[in-house]
XYZ file of C-alpha atoms in Angstrom:
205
model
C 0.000 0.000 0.000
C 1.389 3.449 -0.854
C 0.060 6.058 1.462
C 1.500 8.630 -1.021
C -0.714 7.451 -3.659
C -1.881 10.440 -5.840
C -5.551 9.261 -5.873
C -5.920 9.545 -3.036
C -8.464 12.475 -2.446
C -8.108 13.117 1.626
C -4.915 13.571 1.388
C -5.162 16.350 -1.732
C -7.804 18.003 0.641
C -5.162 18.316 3.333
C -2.489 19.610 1.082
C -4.787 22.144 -0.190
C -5.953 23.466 3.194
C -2.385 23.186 4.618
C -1.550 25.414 1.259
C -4.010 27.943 1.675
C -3.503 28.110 5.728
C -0.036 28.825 5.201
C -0.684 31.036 2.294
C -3.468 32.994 4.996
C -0.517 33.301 7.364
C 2.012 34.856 5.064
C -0.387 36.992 3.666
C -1.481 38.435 7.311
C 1.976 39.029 8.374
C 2.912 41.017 5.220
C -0.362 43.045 6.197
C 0.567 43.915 9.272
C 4.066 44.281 8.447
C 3.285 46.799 6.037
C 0.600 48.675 8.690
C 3.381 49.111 11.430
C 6.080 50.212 8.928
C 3.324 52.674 7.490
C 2.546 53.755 11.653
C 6.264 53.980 12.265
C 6.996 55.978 9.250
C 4.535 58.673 10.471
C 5.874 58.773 13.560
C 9.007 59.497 12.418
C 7.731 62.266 9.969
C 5.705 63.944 12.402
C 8.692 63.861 14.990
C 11.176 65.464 11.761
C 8.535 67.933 11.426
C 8.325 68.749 15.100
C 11.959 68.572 15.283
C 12.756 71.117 11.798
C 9.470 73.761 13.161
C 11.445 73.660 16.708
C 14.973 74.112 14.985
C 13.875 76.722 12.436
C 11.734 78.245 15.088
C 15.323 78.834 17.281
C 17.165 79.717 14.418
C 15.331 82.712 13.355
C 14.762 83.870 17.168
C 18.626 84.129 17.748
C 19.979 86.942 16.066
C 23.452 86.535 16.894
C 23.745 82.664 15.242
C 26.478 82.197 12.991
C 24.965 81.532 9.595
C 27.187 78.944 8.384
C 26.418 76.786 11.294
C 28.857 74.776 13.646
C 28.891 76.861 16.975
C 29.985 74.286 19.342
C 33.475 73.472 20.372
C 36.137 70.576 19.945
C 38.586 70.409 22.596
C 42.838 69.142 22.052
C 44.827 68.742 24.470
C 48.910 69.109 24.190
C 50.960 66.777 25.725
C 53.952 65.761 26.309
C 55.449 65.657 22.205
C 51.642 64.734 20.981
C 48.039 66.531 20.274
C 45.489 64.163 21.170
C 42.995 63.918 18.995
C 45.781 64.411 16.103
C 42.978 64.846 13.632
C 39.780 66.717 14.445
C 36.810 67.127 11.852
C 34.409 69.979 12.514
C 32.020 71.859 11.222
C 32.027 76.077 10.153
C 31.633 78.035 12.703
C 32.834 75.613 15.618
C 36.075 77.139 17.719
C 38.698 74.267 18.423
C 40.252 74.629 21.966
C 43.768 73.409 22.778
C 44.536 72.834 26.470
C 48.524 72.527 27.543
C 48.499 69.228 29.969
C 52.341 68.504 29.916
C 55.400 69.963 31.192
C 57.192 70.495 28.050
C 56.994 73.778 25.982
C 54.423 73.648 22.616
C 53.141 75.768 19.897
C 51.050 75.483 17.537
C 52.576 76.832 14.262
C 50.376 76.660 10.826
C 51.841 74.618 7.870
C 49.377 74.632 5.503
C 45.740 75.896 5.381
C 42.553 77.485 3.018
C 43.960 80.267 0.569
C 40.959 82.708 2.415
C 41.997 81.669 5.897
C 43.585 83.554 8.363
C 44.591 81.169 11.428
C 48.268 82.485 13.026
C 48.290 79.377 15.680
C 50.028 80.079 18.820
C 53.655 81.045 17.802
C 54.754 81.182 21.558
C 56.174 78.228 23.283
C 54.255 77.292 26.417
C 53.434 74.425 28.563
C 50.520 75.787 30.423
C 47.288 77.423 29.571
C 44.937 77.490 26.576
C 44.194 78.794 22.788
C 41.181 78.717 20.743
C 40.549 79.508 17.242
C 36.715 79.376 15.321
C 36.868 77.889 12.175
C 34.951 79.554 9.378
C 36.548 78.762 6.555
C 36.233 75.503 4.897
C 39.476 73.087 4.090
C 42.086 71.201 5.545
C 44.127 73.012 8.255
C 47.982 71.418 9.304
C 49.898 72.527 12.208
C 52.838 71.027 14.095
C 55.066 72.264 16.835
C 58.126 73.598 15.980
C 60.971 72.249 18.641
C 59.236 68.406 18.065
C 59.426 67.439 14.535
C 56.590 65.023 14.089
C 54.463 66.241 16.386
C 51.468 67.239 13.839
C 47.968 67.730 13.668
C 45.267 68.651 11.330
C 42.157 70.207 11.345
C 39.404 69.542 8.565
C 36.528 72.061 8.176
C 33.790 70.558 6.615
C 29.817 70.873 6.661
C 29.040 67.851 7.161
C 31.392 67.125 9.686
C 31.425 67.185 12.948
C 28.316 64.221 13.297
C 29.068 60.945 13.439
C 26.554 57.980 13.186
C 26.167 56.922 17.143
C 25.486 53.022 15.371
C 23.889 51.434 12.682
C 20.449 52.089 11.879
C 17.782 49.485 13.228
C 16.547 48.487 9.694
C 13.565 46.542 11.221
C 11.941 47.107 14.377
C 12.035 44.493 17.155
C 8.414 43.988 16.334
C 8.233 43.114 13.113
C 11.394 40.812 13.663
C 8.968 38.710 16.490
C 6.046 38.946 13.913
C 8.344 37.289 11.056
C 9.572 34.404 13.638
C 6.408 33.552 14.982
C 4.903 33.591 11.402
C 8.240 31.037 10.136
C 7.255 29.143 13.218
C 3.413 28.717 12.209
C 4.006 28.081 8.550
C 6.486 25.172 9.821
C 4.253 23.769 12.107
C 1.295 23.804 9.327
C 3.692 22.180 6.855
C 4.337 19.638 9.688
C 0.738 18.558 10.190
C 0.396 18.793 6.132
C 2.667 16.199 5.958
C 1.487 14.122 8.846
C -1.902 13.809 7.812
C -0.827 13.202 3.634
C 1.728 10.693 5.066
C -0.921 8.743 7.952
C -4.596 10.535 7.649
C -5.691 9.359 4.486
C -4.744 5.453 4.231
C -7.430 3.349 4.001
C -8.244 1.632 7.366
């Protein structure tokens, strides 16, 4: 006896219904898929419109904002023969402050920079005290200290600088992740009876 037989009509039934209950499944979890990516999406756009009215809102009430952006501050501190970070990438308008933490004599002595900038360092050797500069101008700006030879550092002015990604961007929600397992898990389990019953259900007592 072959319980596989394909004459058998019980166990076509049950490999239909298994079929279409699996189809059902897949086709509910793409719905709601779809319904909390739509929700989430207008979250999101509601909060970025929030967010730009409130932003725009403060930029036009403060008078005294520097137009090309930036504003904040990166700190560097000189050591002992190093600047740490060597390499600092910021945005216009941000003012770079270096801090003396070591007991030997620095400057900080411009090698190369924009054609329209004006940055004149710290020419004066020191080992104590601070210097800051605001960046306007956009380029690359090198510097080293002048009694150390290798002791360098650069400064990069760029708009979108200055922002770095905190991590990688959750590309689907925790959710919809426990929506797609339990619907792999169903599907499996109806395949599993489909099986069963085409393998045992329909033989002929």
């Amino acid at each position: 006896m072959n319980p596989l037989k394909d004459d058998d009509p019980l166990s076509r039934r049950v490999f239909l219904v298994g079929t279409a209950a699996g189809a059902a499944a897949v086709g509910v979890s793409a719905t709601a898929l779809a319904q909390e990516d739509d929700e989430e999406n207008g979250d999101d756009e509601d909060e970025n419109g929030d967010d730009e009215d409130e932003e725009n809102g403060d930029e036009e009430d403060d008078g005294d904002g520097d137009e090309n952006g930036g504003g904040g501050t990166e700190h560097i501190e000189i050591g002992d023969n190093y600047y740490e970070p060597e390499s600092v990438t910021v945005e216009p308008g941000t003012t770079v402050v270096w801090e003396w933490v070591g007991d030997i004599d620095h400057n900080i002595n411009p090698t190369s920079q924009p054609d329209d900038a004006d940055w004149e360092g710290h020419p004066d050797l020191i080992s104590d005290g601070e210097y800051e500069f605001t960046f306007d101008v956009e380029g690359e700006y090198a510097y080293t200290c002048d009694p150390h030879p290798g002791m360098d550092g650069t400064v990069v002015v760029d708009p979108d600088g200055g922002g770095a990604a905190e991590g990688p961007a959750e590309v689907v929600p925790d959710a919809a992740w426990t929506l797609v397992i339990a619907t792999v898990a169903g599907m499996v389990s109806t395949l599993s009876l489909v099986y069963f019953f085409m393998r045992y259900g329909g033989e002929s007592q």
